[in-house]
Short mmCIF file of C-alpha atoms in Angstrom, two decimals:
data_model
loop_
_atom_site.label_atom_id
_atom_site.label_comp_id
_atom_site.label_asym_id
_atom_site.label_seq_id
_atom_site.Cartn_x
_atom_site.Cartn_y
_atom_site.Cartn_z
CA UNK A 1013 13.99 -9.97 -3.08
CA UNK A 1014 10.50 -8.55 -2.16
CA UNK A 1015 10.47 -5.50 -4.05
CA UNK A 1016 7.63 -5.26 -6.84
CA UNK A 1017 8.80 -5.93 -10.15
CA UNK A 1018 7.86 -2.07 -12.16
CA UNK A 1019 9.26 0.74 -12.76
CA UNK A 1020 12.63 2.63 -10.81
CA UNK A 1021 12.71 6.16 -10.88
CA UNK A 1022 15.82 5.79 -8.58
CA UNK A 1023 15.39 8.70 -5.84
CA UNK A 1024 16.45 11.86 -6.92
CA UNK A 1025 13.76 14.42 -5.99
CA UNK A 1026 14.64 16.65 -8.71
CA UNK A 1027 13.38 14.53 -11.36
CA UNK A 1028 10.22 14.91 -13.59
CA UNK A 1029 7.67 12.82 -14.95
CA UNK A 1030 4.50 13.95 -16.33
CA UNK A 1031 1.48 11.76 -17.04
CA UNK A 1032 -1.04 13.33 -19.70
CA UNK A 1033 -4.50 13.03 -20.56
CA UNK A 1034 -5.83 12.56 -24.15
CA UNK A 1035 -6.57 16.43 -23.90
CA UNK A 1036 -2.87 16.30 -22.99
CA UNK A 1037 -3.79 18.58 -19.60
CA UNK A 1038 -3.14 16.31 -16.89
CA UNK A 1039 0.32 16.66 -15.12
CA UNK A 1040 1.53 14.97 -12.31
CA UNK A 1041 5.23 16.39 -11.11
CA UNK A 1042 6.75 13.74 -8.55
CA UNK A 1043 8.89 15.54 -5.60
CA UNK A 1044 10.26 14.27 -2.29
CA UNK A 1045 8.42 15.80 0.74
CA UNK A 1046 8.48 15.17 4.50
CA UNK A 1047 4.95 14.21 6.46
CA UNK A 1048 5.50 13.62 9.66
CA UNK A 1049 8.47 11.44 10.57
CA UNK A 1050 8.86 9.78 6.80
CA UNK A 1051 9.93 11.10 3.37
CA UNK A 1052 7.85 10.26 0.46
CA UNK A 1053 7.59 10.75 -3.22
CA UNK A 1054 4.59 13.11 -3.85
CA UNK A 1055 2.83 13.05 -7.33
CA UNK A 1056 0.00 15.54 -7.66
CA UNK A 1057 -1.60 17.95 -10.47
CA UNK A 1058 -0.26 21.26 -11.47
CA UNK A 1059 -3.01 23.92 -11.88
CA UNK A 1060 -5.08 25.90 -9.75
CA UNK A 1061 -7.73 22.75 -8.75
CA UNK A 1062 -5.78 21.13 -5.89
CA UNK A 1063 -6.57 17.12 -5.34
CA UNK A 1064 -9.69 16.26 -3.36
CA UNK A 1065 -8.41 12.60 -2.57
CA UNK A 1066 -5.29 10.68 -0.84
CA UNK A 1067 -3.66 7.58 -2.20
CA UNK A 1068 -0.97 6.21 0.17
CA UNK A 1069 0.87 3.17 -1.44
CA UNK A 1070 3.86 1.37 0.58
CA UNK A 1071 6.50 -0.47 -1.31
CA UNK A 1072 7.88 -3.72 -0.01
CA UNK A 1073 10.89 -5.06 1.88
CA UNK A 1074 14.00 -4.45 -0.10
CA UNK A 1075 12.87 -1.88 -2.26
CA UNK A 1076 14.03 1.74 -2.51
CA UNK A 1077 10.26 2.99 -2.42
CA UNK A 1078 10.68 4.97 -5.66
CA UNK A 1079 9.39 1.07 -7.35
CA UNK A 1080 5.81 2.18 -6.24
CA UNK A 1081 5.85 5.36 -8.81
CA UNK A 1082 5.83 2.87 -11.63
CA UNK A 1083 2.42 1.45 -10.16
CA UNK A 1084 0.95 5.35 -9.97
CA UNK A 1085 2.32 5.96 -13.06
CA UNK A 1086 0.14 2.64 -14.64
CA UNK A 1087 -2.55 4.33 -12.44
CA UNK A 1088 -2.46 7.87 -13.74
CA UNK A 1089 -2.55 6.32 -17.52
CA UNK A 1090 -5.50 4.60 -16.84
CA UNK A 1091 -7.45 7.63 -14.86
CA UNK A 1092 -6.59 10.13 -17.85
CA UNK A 1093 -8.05 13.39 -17.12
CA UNK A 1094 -9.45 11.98 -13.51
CA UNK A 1095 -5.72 11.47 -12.04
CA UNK A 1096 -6.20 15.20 -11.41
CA UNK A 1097 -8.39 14.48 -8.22
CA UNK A 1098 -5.91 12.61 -6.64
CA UNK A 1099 -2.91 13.17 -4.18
CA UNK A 1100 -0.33 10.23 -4.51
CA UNK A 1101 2.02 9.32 -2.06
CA UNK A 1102 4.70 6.58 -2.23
CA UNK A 1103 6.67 6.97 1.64
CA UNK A 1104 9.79 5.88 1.67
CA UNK A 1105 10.19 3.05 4.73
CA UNK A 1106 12.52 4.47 7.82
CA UNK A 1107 15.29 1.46 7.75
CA UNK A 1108 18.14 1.51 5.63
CA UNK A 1109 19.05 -2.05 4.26
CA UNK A 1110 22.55 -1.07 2.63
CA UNK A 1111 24.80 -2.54 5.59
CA UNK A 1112 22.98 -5.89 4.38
CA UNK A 1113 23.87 -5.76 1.13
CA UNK A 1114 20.95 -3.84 -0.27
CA UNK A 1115 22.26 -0.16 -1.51
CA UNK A 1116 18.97 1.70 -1.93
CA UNK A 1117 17.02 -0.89 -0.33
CA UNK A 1118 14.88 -0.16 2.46
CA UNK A 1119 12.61 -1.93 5.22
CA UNK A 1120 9.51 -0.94 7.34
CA UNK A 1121 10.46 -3.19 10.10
CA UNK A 1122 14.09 -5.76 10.03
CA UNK A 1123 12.97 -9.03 9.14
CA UNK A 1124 14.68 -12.55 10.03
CA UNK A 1125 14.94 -14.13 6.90
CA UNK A 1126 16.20 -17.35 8.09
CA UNK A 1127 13.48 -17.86 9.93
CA UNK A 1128 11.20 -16.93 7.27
CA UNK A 1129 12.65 -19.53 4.76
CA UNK A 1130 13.02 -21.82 7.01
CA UNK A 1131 8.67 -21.27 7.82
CA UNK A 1132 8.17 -21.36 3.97
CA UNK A 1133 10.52 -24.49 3.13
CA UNK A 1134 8.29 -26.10 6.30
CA UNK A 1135 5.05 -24.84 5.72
CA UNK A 1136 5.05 -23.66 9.47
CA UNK A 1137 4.01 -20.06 9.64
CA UNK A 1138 1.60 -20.62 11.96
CA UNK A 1139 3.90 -18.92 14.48
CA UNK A 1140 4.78 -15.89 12.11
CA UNK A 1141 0.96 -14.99 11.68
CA UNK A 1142 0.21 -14.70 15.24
CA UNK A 1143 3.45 -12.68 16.14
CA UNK A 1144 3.50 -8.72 16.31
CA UNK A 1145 7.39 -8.44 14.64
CA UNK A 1146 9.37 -6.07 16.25
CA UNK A 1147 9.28 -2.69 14.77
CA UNK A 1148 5.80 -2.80 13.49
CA UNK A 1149 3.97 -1.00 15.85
CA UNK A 1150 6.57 2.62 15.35
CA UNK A 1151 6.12 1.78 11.04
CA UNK A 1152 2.70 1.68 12.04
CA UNK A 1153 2.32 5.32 13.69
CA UNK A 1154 4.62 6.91 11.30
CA UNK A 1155 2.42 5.87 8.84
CA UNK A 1156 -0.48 7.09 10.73
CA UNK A 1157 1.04 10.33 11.33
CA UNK A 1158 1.79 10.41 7.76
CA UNK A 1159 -2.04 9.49 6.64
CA UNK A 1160 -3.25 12.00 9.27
CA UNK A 1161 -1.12 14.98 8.12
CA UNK A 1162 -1.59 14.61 4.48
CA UNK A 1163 -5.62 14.71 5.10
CA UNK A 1164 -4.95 17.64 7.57
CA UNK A 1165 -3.43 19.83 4.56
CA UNK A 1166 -5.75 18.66 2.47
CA UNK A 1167 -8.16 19.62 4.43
CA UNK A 1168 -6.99 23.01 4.67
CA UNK A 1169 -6.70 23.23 1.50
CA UNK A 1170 -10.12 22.17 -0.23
CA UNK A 1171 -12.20 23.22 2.82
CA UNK A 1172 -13.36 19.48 3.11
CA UNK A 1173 -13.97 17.58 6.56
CA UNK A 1174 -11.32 15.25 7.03
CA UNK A 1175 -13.50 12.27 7.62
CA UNK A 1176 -15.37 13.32 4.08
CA UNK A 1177 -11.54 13.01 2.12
CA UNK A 1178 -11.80 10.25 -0.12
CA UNK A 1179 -8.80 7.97 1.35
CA UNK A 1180 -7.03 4.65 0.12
CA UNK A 1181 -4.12 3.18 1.49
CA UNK A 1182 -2.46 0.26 -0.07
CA UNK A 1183 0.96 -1.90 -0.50
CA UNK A 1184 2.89 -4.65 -1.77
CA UNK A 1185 4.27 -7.18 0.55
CA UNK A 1186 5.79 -6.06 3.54
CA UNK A 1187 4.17 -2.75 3.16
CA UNK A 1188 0.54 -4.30 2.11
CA UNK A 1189 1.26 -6.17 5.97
CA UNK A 1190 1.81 -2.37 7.46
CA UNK A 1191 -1.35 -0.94 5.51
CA UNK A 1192 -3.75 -3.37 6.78
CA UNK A 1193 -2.46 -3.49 10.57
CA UNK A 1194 -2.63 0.67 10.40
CA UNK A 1195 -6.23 0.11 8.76
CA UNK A 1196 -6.87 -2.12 11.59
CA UNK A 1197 -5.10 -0.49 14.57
CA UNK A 1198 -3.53 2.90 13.06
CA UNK A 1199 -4.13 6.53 14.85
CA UNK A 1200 -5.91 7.80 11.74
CA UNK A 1201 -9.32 6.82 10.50
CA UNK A 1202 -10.14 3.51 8.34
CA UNK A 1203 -9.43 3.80 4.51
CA UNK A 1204 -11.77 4.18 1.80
CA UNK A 1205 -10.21 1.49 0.00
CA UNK A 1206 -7.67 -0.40 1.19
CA UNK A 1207 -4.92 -2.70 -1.62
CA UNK A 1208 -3.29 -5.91 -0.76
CA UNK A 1209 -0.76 -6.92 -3.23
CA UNK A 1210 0.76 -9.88 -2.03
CA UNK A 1211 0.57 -9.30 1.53
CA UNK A 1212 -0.14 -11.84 4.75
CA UNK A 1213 -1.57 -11.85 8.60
CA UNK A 1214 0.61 -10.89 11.00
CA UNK A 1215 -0.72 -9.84 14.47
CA UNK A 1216 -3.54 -12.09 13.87
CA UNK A 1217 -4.94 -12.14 17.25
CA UNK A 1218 -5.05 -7.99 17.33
CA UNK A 1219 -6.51 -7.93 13.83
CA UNK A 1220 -9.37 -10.63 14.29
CA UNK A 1221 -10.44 -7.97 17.25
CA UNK A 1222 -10.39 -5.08 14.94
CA UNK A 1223 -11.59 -6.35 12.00
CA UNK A 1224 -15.07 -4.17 12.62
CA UNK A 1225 -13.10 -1.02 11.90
CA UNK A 1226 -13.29 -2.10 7.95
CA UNK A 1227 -16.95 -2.11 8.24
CA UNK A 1228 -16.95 0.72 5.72
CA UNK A 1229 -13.91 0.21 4.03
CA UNK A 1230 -13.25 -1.89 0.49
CA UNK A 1231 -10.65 -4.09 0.07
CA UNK A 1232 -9.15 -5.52 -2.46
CA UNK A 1233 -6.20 -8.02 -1.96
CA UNK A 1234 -4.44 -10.01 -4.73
CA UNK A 1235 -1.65 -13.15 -4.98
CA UNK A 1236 -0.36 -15.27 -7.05
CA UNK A 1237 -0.63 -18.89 -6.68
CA UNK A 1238 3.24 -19.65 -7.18
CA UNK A 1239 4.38 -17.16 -4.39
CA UNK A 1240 7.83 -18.32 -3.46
CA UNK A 1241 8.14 -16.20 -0.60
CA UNK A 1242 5.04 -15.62 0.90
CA UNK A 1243 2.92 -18.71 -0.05
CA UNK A 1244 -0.84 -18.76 -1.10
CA UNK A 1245 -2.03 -20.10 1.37
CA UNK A 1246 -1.10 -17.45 4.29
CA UNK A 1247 -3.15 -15.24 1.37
CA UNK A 1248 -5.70 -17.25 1.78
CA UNK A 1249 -5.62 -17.38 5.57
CA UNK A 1250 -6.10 -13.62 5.29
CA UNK A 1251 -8.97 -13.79 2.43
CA UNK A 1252 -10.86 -15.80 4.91
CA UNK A 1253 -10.50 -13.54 7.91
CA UNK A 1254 -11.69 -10.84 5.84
CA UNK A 1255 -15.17 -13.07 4.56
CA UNK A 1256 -16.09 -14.13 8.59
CA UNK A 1257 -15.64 -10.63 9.32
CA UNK A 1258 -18.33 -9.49 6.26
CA UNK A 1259 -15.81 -7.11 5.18
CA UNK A 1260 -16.50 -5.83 1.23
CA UNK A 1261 -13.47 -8.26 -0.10
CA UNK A 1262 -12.78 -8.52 -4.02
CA UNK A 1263 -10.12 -11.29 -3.78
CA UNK A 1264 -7.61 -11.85 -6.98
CA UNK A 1265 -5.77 -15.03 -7.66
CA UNK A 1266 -3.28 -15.31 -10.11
CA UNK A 1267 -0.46 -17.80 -11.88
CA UNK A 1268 2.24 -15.87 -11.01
CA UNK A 1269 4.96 -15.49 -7.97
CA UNK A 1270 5.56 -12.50 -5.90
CA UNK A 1271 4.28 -9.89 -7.73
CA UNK A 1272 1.67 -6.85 -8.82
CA UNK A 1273 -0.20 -8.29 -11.89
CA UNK A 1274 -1.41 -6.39 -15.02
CA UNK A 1275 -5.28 -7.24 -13.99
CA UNK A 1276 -4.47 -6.01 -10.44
CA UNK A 1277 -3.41 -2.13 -11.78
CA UNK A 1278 -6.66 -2.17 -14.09
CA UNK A 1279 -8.85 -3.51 -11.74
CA UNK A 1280 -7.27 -1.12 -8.67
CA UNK A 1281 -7.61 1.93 -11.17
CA UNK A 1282 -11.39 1.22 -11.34
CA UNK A 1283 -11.74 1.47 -7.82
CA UNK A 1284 -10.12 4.24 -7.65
CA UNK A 1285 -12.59 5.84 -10.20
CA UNK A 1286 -15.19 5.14 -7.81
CA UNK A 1287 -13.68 6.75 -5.03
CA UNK A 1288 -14.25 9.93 -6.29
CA UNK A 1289 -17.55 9.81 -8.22
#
């Protein structure tokens, strides 16, 4: 029910899929890899000039993770010969949702969804955006450790500083929620850029404290206006959070329900341009 609707690979490591440039030498071979404590699909050039930049993109409740290669995949198209510079990683979240029902489905943290329809059929979530939900803070340091170990061997790698390694970190949904708390209060350093794709506060009192630590950090967060399961207006709780704190917001609205929009990739892809330049 949350997962993005794009692309499914399905999750066989062995796979292929290779993105070209017009000069048709641009190849990005996806393979499943271990960082840390998570697995996670891995899309990077082939060649001799290894990546000088890490994109970490977290699919949402319910889906099998591979969903968030059909987002790079947009991405690589529209980077051409620049998706080169670029280390993608799509992690693959630690719970298992099949004894629910959901074969291939997976979760960063177990949700109550009950509760949560019952909040969105009310209009109450006043509760839900103050509350730290169970789980969140171990997604929240194996993502870290994750973040941290793929600029460590990057690092190695390019001979760059780890602080200097052009970072953004980004999901949909449940894991746009995980990105910005590990943003926030994370073991690894603030992102570059950070991507909300139709995300909400949770933890609100913790985050209001450590909003400062996006001081440096771009964000750009887009919803649509029809959500059905996370509503606008919890986006727009977080939109304003982000605007008191002066953080560098670019905020996207949409007609549309819980999804990743067309002008959302484009406008993303640009960003990510910049990151490198």
């Amino acid at each position: 029910m949350f997962a993005v609707q794009s692309v499914d690979v399905g999750l066989d490591s062995a796979f292929l899929w290779q993105v070209l440039s017009n000069d048709g030498n641009v190849m990005l071979v996806p393979r499943q890899i271990r960082l840390g404590s998570l697995d996670s699909f891995c899309l990077e050039p082939t060649g001799d000039s290894p990546p000088e930049a890490v994109v970490v993109l977290c699919h949402g409740y319910g889906a099998p993770g591979s969903d968030m290669v059909g987002v790079v995949q947009d991405w690589a198209s529209l980077l051409g010969e620049q998706a080169s510079r670029y280390q993608f990683l799509c992690p693959l979240a630690p719970l298992s949702l099949a004894e629910l029902g959901m074969p291939g489905g997976r979760a960063w943290w177990s949700l109550n969804m009950a509760r949560m329809m019952e909040a969105v059929q009310a209009q109450r979530f006043e509760e839900l955006h103050a509350e730290t939900p169970p789980g969140l803070d171990a997604a929240r340091t194996q993502l870290g450790e994750l973040i941290q170990t793929a600029l460590e061997r990057m690092a190695d790698k390019t001979g760059q500083k780890i602080d200097d390694i052009p970072l953004a970190i980004g999901g949909f949904s449940q894991g746009a929620m995980l990105t910005m708390d590990t943003a926030l209060q994370g073991p690894c350093r603030a992102p570059n850029l950070l991507f909300q794709f139709s995300g909400t506060v949770i933890c609100q009192p913790q985050w209001n404290v450590q909003m400062s630590r996006l001081s440096r950090t771009r964000v750009y967060q887009s919803h649509g206006t029809v959500d059905p399961i996370l509503p606008f207006a919890s986006a727009e709780r977080l939109r304003d959070m982000l605007i008191s704190a002066e953080v560098d917001l670019k905020f996207h609205q949409f007609y549309g329900p819980h999804t990743i929009d067309g002008d959302s990739i484009q406008t993303t892809a640009t960003m990510l341009k910049e990151l490198t330049r």
